[in-house]
C-alpha cells in the first residue's frame, strides 16, 4: 500500500489556491497567484466582466492593488474586455430570452458594466429589433393562452412582457394588432387593453 507524501492529493495543482479559505489566511499563498487563479478559473467557465472578477477576488481577500494589477494585465492581453463582454450579453440575451433594451441595460449594470460601455453595446438592438422580439413574445403568449378569456390573455401577456422590460405602449400596440389578427377587436372592449 503506497501513500502520497506531503499530504497533497495526487494531481493537485500547486499554483491554484485552495477552494476554501482566504488569500490572507493562507500562509504561503501569493495574492497575485490567487488573483490569477481566480480569474483564469472564472474565465474558463464563462466570459466575465472586470467588475465580476474584481468582486470574486475581493471575496477571497485579494488586496485591491493586486487585483487591479492582475486585471490590468488580463485586459492588456485581451482576456478581459468589457466592451466585447457587454456586446455578447446583449446579443445572446436579446436573441435567446427576448429581453428589451431596458432589461438588457439593467442586466449589464448588475454585471458591473459602466453606462458608456453599456450604451454602445445596446446600440445592437434598435427599435425594429425590439418590436420584432415583442411581437414574437406576444404571439407565443397568445398561443399558450388560447381558449382563455381575452382579459386573462391580455393580463398574462402584459405581465410576461413587462418582466422582460418592454414598455406598455409597445406591448399594447402589438397586442392589439395580434388580437385583431385572431378576430378579436380590443377597441370594442375598453377594459381589454389599458388605454384602449
C-alpha positions as YAML, in Angstrom:
chain: A
units: angstrom
residues:
- id: 1
  name: UNK
  ca: [0.00, 0.00, 0.00]
- id: 2
  name: UNK
  ca: [1.52, 3.28, -1.05]
- id: 3
  name: UNK
  ca: [0.94, 6.69, 0.42]
- id: 4
  name: UNK
  ca: [1.50, 10.09, -1.11]
- id: 5
  name: UNK
  ca: [3.97, 12.34, 0.64]
- id: 6
  name: UNK
  ca: [3.29, 15.81, 1.91]
- id: 7
  name: UNK
  ca: [-0.45, 15.30, 2.43]
- id: 8
  name: UNK
  ca: [-1.13, 16.70, -1.06]
- id: 9
  name: UNK
  ca: [-3.58, 14.82, -3.28]
- id: 10
  name: UNK
  ca: [-2.13, 13.30, -6.37]
- id: 11
  name: UNK
  ca: [-2.74, 15.56, -9.34]
- id: 12
  name: UNK
  ca: [-3.41, 18.65, -7.22]
- id: 13
  name: UNK
  ca: [-2.07, 21.79, -8.84]
- id: 14
  name: UNK
  ca: [0.08, 23.84, -6.52]
- id: 15
  name: UNK
  ca: [-0.32, 27.09, -8.44]
- id: 16
  name: UNK
  ca: [-4.05, 27.33, -7.72]
- id: 17
  name: UNK
  ca: [-5.33, 28.43, -4.34]
- id: 18
  name: UNK
  ca: [-7.41, 26.02, -2.31]
- id: 19
  name: UNK
  ca: [-11.14, 26.10, -2.94]
- id: 20
  name: UNK
  ca: [-11.80, 27.40, 0.56]
- id: 21
  name: UNK
  ca: [-10.05, 29.93, 2.76]
- id: 22
  name: UNK
  ca: [-8.95, 33.48, 2.09]
- id: 23
  name: UNK
  ca: [-5.74, 34.55, 0.41]
- id: 24
  name: UNK
  ca: [-4.78, 36.45, 3.54]
- id: 25
  name: UNK
  ca: [-5.20, 33.35, 5.72]
- id: 26
  name: UNK
  ca: [-3.10, 31.04, 3.57]
- id: 27
  name: UNK
  ca: [0.44, 31.20, 4.94]
- id: 28
  name: UNK
  ca: [2.17, 30.57, 1.63]
- id: 29
  name: UNK
  ca: [-0.43, 31.98, -0.78]
- id: 30
  name: UNK
  ca: [0.88, 34.69, -3.08]
- id: 31
  name: UNK
  ca: [-2.02, 37.15, -3.55]
- id: 32
  name: UNK
  ca: [-1.09, 37.66, -7.19]
- id: 33
  name: UNK
  ca: [-1.17, 33.91, -7.85]
- id: 34
  name: UNK
  ca: [-4.51, 33.70, -6.06]
- id: 35
  name: UNK
  ca: [-5.89, 36.57, -8.18]
- id: 36
  name: UNK
  ca: [-4.65, 34.99, -11.43]
- id: 37
  name: UNK
  ca: [-6.07, 31.59, -10.49]
- id: 38
  name: UNK
  ca: [-9.47, 33.09, -9.63]
- id: 39
  name: UNK
  ca: [-9.62, 35.00, -12.92]
- id: 40
  name: UNK
  ca: [-8.49, 32.04, -15.02]
- id: 41
  name: UNK
  ca: [-10.92, 29.66, -13.34]
- id: 42
  name: UNK
  ca: [-13.85, 32.04, -13.80]
- id: 43
  name: UNK
  ca: [-12.95, 32.92, -17.40]
- id: 44
  name: UNK
  ca: [-12.58, 29.25, -18.27]
- id: 45
  name: UNK
  ca: [-16.16, 28.65, -17.12]
- id: 46
  name: UNK
  ca: [-17.68, 31.66, -18.93]
- id: 47
  name: UNK
  ca: [-16.81, 35.20, -20.06]
- id: 48
  name: UNK
  ca: [-16.94, 37.72, -17.21]
- id: 49
  name: UNK
  ca: [-16.76, 41.45, -16.73]
- id: 50
  name: UNK
  ca: [-13.84, 43.08, -14.98]
- id: 51
  name: UNK
  ca: [-16.13, 44.02, -12.09]
- id: 52
  name: UNK
  ca: [-17.28, 40.42, -11.62]
- id: 53
  name: UNK
  ca: [-13.67, 39.24, -11.46]
- id: 54
  name: UNK
  ca: [-12.71, 42.02, -9.05]
- id: 55
  name: UNK
  ca: [-15.65, 41.13, -6.83]
- id: 56
  name: UNK
  ca: [-14.60, 37.46, -6.72]
- id: 57
  name: UNK
  ca: [-11.05, 38.48, -5.83]
- id: 58
  name: UNK
  ca: [-12.30, 40.78, -3.08]
- id: 59
  name: UNK
  ca: [-14.33, 37.90, -1.59]
- id: 60
  name: UNK
  ca: [-11.06, 35.96, -1.33]
- id: 61
  name: UNK
  ca: [-9.33, 38.93, 0.34]
- id: 62
  name: UNK
  ca: [-7.01, 39.67, -2.56]
- id: 63
  name: UNK
  ca: [-5.66, 43.19, -1.93]
- id: 64
  name: UNK
  ca: [-7.28, 45.73, -4.25]
- id: 65
  name: UNK
  ca: [-3.94, 46.89, -5.69]
- id: 66
  name: UNK
  ca: [-3.00, 43.30, -6.56]
- id: 67
  name: UNK
  ca: [-6.42, 42.65, -8.13]
- id: 68
  name: UNK
  ca: [-6.12, 45.84, -10.22]
- id: 69
  name: UNK
  ca: [-2.64, 44.86, -11.41]
- id: 70
  name: UNK
  ca: [-3.76, 41.36, -12.42]
- id: 71
  name: UNK
  ca: [-6.93, 42.65, -14.10]
- id: 72
  name: UNK
  ca: [-4.93, 45.31, -15.98]
- id: 73
  name: UNK
  ca: [-2.64, 42.57, -17.30]
- id: 74
  name: UNK
  ca: [-5.59, 40.37, -18.31]
- id: 75
  name: UNK
  ca: [-7.13, 43.38, -20.07]
- id: 76
  name: UNK
  ca: [-3.86, 44.15, -21.88]
- id: 77
  name: UNK
  ca: [-3.66, 40.61, -23.29]
- id: 78
  name: UNK
  ca: [-7.35, 40.56, -24.24]
- id: 79
  name: UNK
  ca: [-8.63, 38.06, -21.68]
- id: 80
  name: UNK
  ca: [-10.86, 40.70, -20.10]
- id: 81
  name: UNK
  ca: [-12.75, 43.02, -22.46]
- id: 82
  name: UNK
  ca: [-15.86, 44.68, -21.02]
- id: 83
  name: UNK
  ca: [-16.96, 46.06, -24.40]
- id: 84
  name: UNK
  ca: [-16.84, 42.63, -26.03]
- id: 85
  name: UNK
  ca: [-18.46, 41.03, -22.99]
- id: 86
  name: UNK
  ca: [-21.30, 43.59, -22.96]
- id: 87
  name: UNK
  ca: [-21.90, 43.07, -26.68]
- id: 88
  name: UNK
  ca: [-22.06, 39.31, -26.18]
- id: 89
  name: UNK
  ca: [-24.54, 39.65, -23.30]
- id: 90
  name: UNK
  ca: [-26.78, 41.94, -25.38]
- id: 91
  name: UNK
  ca: [-26.72, 39.64, -28.42]
- id: 92
  name: UNK
  ca: [-27.38, 36.42, -26.54]
- id: 93
  name: UNK
  ca: [-29.93, 37.70, -24.01]
- id: 94
  name: UNK
  ca: [-31.93, 39.50, -26.68]
- id: 95
  name: UNK
  ca: [-31.88, 36.53, -29.07]
- id: 96
  name: UNK
  ca: [-32.38, 33.76, -26.52]
- id: 97
  name: UNK
  ca: [-34.61, 35.39, -23.90]
- id: 98
  name: UNK
  ca: [-36.17, 38.26, -25.84]
- id: 99
  name: UNK
  ca: [-35.09, 40.87, -23.32]
- id: 100
  name: UNK
  ca: [-35.81, 44.52, -24.12]
- id: 101
  name: UNK
  ca: [-33.10, 47.18, -24.19]
- id: 102
  name: UNK
  ca: [-34.23, 48.39, -20.76]
- id: 103
  name: UNK
  ca: [-33.89, 44.92, -19.24]
- id: 104
  name: UNK
  ca: [-30.57, 44.40, -21.01]
- id: 105
  name: UNK
  ca: [-29.27, 47.69, -19.60]
- id: 106
  name: UNK
  ca: [-30.28, 46.60, -16.10]
- id: 107
  name: UNK
  ca: [-28.53, 43.27, -16.56]
- id: 108
  name: UNK
  ca: [-25.35, 44.94, -17.80]
- id: 109
  name: UNK
  ca: [-25.28, 47.27, -14.78]
- id: 110
  name: UNK
  ca: [-25.81, 44.28, -12.48]
- id: 111
  name: UNK
  ca: [-22.78, 42.65, -14.10]
- id: 112
  name: UNK
  ca: [-20.64, 45.74, -13.46]
- id: 113
  name: UNK
  ca: [-20.61, 47.25, -16.95]
- id: 114
  name: UNK
  ca: [-20.33, 51.04, -16.94]
- id: 115
  name: UNK
  ca: [-23.06, 53.15, -18.57]
- id: 116
  name: UNK
  ca: [-20.96, 54.26, -21.53]
- id: 117
  name: UNK
  ca: [-19.90, 50.72, -22.47]
- id: 118
  name: UNK
  ca: [-23.48, 49.51, -21.95]
- id: 119
  name: UNK
  ca: [-24.87, 52.23, -24.21]
- id: 120
  name: UNK
  ca: [-22.56, 51.20, -27.05]
- id: 121
  name: UNK
  ca: [-23.50, 47.52, -26.63]
- id: 122
  name: UNK
  ca: [-27.21, 48.34, -26.53]
- id: 123
  name: UNK
  ca: [-26.96, 50.03, -29.94]
- id: 124
  name: UNK
  ca: [-27.03, 46.50, -31.40]
- id: 125
  name: UNK
  ca: [-30.76, 46.36, -30.61]
- id: 126
  name: UNK
  ca: [-32.74, 49.01, -32.49]
- id: 127
  name: UNK
  ca: [-36.46, 49.86, -32.35]
- id: 128
  name: UNK
  ca: [-37.28, 47.37, -35.10]
- id: 129
  name: UNK
  ca: [-35.40, 44.54, -33.35]
- id: 130
  name: UNK
  ca: [-37.20, 45.31, -30.13]
- id: 131
  name: UNK
  ca: [-40.61, 45.37, -31.81]
- id: 132
  name: UNK
  ca: [-39.93, 42.07, -33.60]
- id: 133
  name: UNK
  ca: [-38.93, 40.45, -30.30]
- id: 134
  name: UNK
  ca: [-42.01, 41.87, -28.56]
- id: 135
  name: UNK
  ca: [-44.25, 40.61, -31.36]
- id: 136
  name: UNK
  ca: [-42.74, 37.11, -31.17]
- id: 137
  name: UNK
  ca: [-43.28, 37.07, -27.40]
- id: 138
  name: UNK
  ca: [-46.89, 38.31, -27.73]
- id: 139
  name: UNK
  ca: [-47.66, 35.63, -30.32]
- id: 140
  name: UNK
  ca: [-46.13, 32.94, -28.15]
- id: 141
  name: UNK
  ca: [-48.09, 34.07, -25.08]
- id: 142
  name: UNK
  ca: [-51.34, 34.29, -27.05]
- id: 143
  name: UNK
  ca: [-50.78, 30.75, -28.40]
- id: 144
  name: UNK
  ca: [-50.29, 29.38, -24.90]
- id: 145
  name: UNK
  ca: [-53.44, 31.10, -23.62]
- id: 146
  name: UNK
  ca: [-55.81, 30.19, -26.47]
- id: 147
  name: UNK
  ca: [-59.26, 29.39, -25.11]
- id: 148
  name: UNK
  ca: [-58.97, 31.62, -22.07]
- id: 149
  name: UNK
  ca: [-60.97, 34.78, -21.54]
- id: 150
  name: UNK
  ca: [-59.50, 37.66, -23.63]
- id: 151
  name: UNK
  ca: [-58.96, 39.75, -20.49]
- id: 152
  name: UNK
  ca: [-56.98, 36.94, -18.86]
- id: 153
  name: UNK
  ca: [-54.90, 36.51, -22.02]
- id: 154
  name: UNK
  ca: [-54.24, 40.25, -22.15]
- id: 155
  name: UNK
  ca: [-53.20, 40.47, -18.48]
- id: 156
  name: UNK
  ca: [-50.87, 37.49, -18.81]
- id: 157
  name: UNK
  ca: [-49.30, 38.87, -21.98]
- id: 158
  name: UNK
  ca: [-48.72, 42.30, -20.43]
- id: 159
  name: UNK
  ca: [-47.18, 40.68, -17.35]
- id: 160
  name: UNK
  ca: [-44.89, 38.41, -19.38]
- id: 161
  name: UNK
  ca: [-43.56, 41.28, -21.48]
- id: 162
  name: UNK
  ca: [-43.26, 43.64, -18.51]
- id: 163
  name: UNK
  ca: [-40.94, 41.12, -16.85]
- id: 164
  name: UNK
  ca: [-38.74, 41.35, -19.94]
- id: 165
  name: UNK
  ca: [-38.71, 45.15, -19.75]
- id: 166
  name: UNK
  ca: [-41.00, 46.10, -22.64]
- id: 167
  name: UNK
  ca: [-42.85, 49.43, -22.39]
- id: 168
  name: UNK
  ca: [-46.64, 49.16, -22.01]
- id: 169
  name: UNK
  ca: [-47.30, 51.33, -25.10]
- id: 170
  name: UNK
  ca: [-45.36, 48.96, -27.36]
- id: 171
  name: UNK
  ca: [-46.96, 45.89, -25.79]
- id: 172
  name: UNK
  ca: [-50.45, 47.43, -26.16]
- id: 173
  name: UNK
  ca: [-49.97, 48.25, -29.83]
- id: 174
  name: UNK
  ca: [-48.54, 44.85, -30.74]
- id: 175
  name: UNK
  ca: [-51.15, 43.05, -28.63]
- id: 176
  name: UNK
  ca: [-53.99, 44.97, -30.33]
- id: 177
  name: UNK
  ca: [-52.60, 44.00, -33.75]
- id: 178
  name: UNK
  ca: [-52.15, 40.35, -32.83]
- id: 179
  name: UNK
  ca: [-55.60, 40.09, -31.24]
- id: 180
  name: UNK
  ca: [-57.09, 41.70, -34.37]
- id: 181
  name: UNK
  ca: [-55.35, 39.00, -36.44]
- id: 182
  name: UNK
  ca: [-57.29, 36.48, -34.33]
- id: 183
  name: UNK
  ca: [-60.53, 38.36, -34.96]
- id: 184
  name: UNK
  ca: [-60.73, 39.96, -31.51]
- id: 185
  name: UNK
  ca: [-61.37, 43.70, -31.56]
- id: 186
  name: UNK
  ca: [-59.65, 45.08, -28.50]
- id: 187
  name: UNK
  ca: [-61.06, 48.54, -29.22]
- id: 188
  name: UNK
  ca: [-64.65, 47.31, -28.72]
- id: 189
  name: UNK
  ca: [-63.98, 46.40, -25.11]
- id: 190
  name: UNK
  ca: [-62.42, 49.35, -23.30]
- id: 191
  name: UNK
  ca: [-61.44, 47.06, -20.39]
- id: 192
  name: UNK
  ca: [-59.45, 44.70, -22.58]
- id: 193
  name: UNK
  ca: [-56.37, 46.88, -23.10]
- id: 194
  name: UNK
  ca: [-55.14, 49.75, -20.96]
- id: 195
  name: UNK
  ca: [-55.78, 52.99, -22.75]
- id: 196
  name: UNK
  ca: [-57.96, 51.05, -25.25]
...
